[in-house]
CSV table of C-alpha atoms and ligand atoms in Angstrom, one decimal:
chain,number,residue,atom,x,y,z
A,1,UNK,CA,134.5,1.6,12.9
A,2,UNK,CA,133.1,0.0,16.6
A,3,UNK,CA,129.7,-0.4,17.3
A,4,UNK,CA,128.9,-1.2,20.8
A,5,UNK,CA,125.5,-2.3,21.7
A,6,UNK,CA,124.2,-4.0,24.3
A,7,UNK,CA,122.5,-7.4,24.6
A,8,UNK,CA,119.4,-9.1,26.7
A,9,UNK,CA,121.3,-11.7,28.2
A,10,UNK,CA,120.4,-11.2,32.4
A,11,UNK,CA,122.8,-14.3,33.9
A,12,UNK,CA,124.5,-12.5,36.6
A,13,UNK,CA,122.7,-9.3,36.8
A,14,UNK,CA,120.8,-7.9,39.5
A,15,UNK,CA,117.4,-5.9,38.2
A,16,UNK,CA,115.4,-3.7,41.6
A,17,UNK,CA,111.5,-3.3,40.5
A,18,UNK,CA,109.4,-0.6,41.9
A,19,UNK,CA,105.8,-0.7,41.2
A,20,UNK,CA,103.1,1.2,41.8
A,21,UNK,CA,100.0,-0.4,44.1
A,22,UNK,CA,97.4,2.3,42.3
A,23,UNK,CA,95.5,1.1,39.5
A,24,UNK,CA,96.9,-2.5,40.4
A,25,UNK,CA,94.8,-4.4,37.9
A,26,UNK,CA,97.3,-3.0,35.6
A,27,UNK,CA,99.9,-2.9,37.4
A,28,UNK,CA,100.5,-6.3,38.7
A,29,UNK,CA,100.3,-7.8,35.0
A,30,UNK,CA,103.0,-5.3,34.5
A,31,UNK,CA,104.9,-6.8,37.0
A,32,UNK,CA,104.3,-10.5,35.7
A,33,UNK,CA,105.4,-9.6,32.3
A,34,UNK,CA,108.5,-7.7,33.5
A,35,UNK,CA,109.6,-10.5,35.9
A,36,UNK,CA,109.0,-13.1,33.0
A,37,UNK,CA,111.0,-11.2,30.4
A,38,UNK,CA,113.8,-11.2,32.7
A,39,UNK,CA,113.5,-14.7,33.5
A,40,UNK,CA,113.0,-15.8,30.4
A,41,UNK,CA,116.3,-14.0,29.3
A,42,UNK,CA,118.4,-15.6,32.2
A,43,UNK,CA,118.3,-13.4,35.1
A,44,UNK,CA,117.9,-15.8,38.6
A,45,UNK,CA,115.0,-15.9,40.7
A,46,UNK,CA,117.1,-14.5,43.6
A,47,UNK,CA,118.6,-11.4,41.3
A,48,UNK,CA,115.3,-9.9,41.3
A,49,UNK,CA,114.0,-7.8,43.7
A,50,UNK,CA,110.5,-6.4,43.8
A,51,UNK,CA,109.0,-3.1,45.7
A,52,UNK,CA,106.2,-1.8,46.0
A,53,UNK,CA,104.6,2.0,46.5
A,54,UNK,CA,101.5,3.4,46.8
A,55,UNK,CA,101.1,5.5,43.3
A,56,UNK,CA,103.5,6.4,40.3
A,57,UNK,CA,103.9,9.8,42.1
A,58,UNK,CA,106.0,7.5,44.7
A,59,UNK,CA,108.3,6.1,42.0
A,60,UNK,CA,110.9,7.9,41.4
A,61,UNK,CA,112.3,8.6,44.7
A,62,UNK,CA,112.5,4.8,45.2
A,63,UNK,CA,114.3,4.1,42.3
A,64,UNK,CA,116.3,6.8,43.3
A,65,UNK,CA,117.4,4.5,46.7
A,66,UNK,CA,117.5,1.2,45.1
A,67,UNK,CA,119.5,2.9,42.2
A,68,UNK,CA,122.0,4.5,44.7
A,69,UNK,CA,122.4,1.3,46.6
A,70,UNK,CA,124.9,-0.3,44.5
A,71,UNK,CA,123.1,-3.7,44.3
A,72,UNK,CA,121.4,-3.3,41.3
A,73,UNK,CA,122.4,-3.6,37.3
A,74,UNK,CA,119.2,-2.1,36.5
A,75,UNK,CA,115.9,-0.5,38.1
A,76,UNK,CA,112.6,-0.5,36.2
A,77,UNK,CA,109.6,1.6,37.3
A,78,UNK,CA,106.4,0.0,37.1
A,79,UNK,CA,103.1,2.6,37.1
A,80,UNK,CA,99.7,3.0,35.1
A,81,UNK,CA,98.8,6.9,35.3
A,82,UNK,CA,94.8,6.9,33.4
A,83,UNK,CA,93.5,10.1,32.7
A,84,UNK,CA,90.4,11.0,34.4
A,85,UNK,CA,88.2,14.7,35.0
A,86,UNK,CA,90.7,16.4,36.6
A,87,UNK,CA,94.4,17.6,36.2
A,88,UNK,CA,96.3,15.0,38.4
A,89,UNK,CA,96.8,12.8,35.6
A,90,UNK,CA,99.1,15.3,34.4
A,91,UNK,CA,100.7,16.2,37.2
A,92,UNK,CA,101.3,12.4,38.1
A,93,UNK,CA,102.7,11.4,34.6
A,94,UNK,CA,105.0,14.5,33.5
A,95,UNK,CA,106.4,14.1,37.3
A,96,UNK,CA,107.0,10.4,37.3
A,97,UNK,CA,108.4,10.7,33.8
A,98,UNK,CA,110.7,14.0,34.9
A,99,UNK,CA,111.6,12.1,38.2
A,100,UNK,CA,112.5,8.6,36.4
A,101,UNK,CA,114.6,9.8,33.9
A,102,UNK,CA,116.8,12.5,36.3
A,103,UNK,CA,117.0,9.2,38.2
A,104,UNK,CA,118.9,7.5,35.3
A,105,UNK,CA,120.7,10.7,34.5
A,106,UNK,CA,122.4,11.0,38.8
A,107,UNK,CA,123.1,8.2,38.8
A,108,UNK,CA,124.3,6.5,35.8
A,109,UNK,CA,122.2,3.4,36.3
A,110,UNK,CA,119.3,2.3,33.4
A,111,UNK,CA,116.0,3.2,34.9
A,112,UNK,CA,113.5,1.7,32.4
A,113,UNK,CA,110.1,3.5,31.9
A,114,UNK,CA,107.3,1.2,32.6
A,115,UNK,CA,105.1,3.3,33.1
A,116,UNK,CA,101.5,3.6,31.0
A,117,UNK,CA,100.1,7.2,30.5
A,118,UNK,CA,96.4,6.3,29.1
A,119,UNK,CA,93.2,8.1,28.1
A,120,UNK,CA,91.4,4.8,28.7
A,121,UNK,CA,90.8,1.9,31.3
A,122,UNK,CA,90.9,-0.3,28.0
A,123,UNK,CA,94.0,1.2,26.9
A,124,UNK,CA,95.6,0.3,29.6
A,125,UNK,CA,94.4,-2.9,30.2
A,126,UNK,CA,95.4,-4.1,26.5
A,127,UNK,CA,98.7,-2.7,27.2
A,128,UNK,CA,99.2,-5.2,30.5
A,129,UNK,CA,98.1,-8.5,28.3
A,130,UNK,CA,100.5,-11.4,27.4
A,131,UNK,CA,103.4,-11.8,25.9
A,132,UNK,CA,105.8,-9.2,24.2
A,133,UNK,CA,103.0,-6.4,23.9
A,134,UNK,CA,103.0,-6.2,27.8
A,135,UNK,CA,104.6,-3.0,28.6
A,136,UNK,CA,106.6,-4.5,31.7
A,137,UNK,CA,107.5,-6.7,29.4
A,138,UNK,CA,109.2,-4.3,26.8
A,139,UNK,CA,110.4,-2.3,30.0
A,140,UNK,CA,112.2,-5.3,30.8
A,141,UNK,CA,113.7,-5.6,27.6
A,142,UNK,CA,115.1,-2.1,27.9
A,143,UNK,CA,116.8,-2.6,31.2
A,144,UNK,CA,118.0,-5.8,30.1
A,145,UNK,CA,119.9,-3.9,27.4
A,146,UNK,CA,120.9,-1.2,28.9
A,147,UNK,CA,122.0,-3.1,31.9
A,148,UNK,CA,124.2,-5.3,29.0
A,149,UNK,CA,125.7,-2.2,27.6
A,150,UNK,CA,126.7,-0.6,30.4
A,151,UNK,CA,129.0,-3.8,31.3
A,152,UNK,CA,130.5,-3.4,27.8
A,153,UNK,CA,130.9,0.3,27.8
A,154,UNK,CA,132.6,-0.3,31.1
A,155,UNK,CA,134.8,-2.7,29.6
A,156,UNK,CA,135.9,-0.7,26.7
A,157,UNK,CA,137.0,2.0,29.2
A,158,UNK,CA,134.3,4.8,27.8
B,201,LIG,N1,98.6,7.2,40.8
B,201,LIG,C1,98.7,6.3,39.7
B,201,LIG,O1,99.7,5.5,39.8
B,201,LIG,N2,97.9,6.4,38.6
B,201,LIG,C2,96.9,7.3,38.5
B,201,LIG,O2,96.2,7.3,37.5
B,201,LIG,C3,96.7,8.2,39.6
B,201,LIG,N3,95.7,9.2,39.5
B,201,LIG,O3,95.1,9.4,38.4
B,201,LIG,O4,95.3,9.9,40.5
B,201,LIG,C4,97.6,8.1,40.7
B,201,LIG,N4,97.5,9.0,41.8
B,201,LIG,C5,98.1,8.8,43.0
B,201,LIG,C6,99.5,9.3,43.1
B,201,LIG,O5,100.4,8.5,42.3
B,201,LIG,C7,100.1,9.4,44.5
B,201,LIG,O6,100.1,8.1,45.0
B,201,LIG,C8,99.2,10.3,45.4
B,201,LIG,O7,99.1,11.6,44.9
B,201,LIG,C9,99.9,10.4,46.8
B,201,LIG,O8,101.2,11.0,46.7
């Protein structure tokens, strides 16, 4: 039997962020925990590249670009959708989730989902803290692996 699974070793691969500006006191400790998981797991300073939009709506079709460019090993999506009294929460979230994942799905490359769907303010504020229970973090993680196991099921020809 072979089992092929991937690993979060970053040294030589190339990760394209796209985050969302809306609801930035989430997002941007998002961002820092994303950027230090991949750090922290080898990736160079100059392999990362970070860009930002205006909402989660806006997330998908720029993963979409940075995804098709060739450049990247990975692309993780960074949002923080928060339910308020009207609809667009839905709208927002089942669209950036639909969007992200047909991303992945085109094109072949690992899109990870760092995006928070919350009820809650404080939901999504204790999801954005330090350390590993940081969602970017965790998204980060994902690409990291994915990104790792695409090399190897490149290698092994599948
Ligand atoms: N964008 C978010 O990232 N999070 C939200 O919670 C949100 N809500 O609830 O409205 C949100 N809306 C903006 C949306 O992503 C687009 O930027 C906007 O609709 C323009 O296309």
């Amino acid at each position: 039997m072979k089992t092929i699974e991937g690993s979060v070793n970053g040294s030589s691969k190339r990760f394209g962020l796209v985050v969302a500006r809306f609801n930035h006191f989430v997002t941007e400790p998002l961002l820092d925990g994303a950027v230090a998981a991949l750090k922290e797991h080898g990736v160079g300073d100059g392999d990362i590249t970070v860009t930002r939009v205006p909402g989660t709506f806006e997330l998908p079709p720029v993963a979409a670009r940075l995804a098709r460019s060739g450049r990247f090993d990975a692309i993780i999506a960074l949002g923080a959708v928060i339910r308020g009294g009207t609809p667009h929460f839905d709208y927002v979230a089942n669209e950036a989730a639909k969007g992200t994942a047909e991303v992945a799905m085109r094109t072949g490359l690992p899109v990870a989902f760092g995006i928070l769907t919350c009820d809650t303010v404080e939901q999504a504020v204790e999801r954005a803290g330090e350390g590993a229970s940081n969602k970017g973090w965790e998204a980060a993680l994902a690409a990291l692996e994915m990104a790792d196991l695409n090399s190897q099921l490149g290698a092994a020809g599948l």
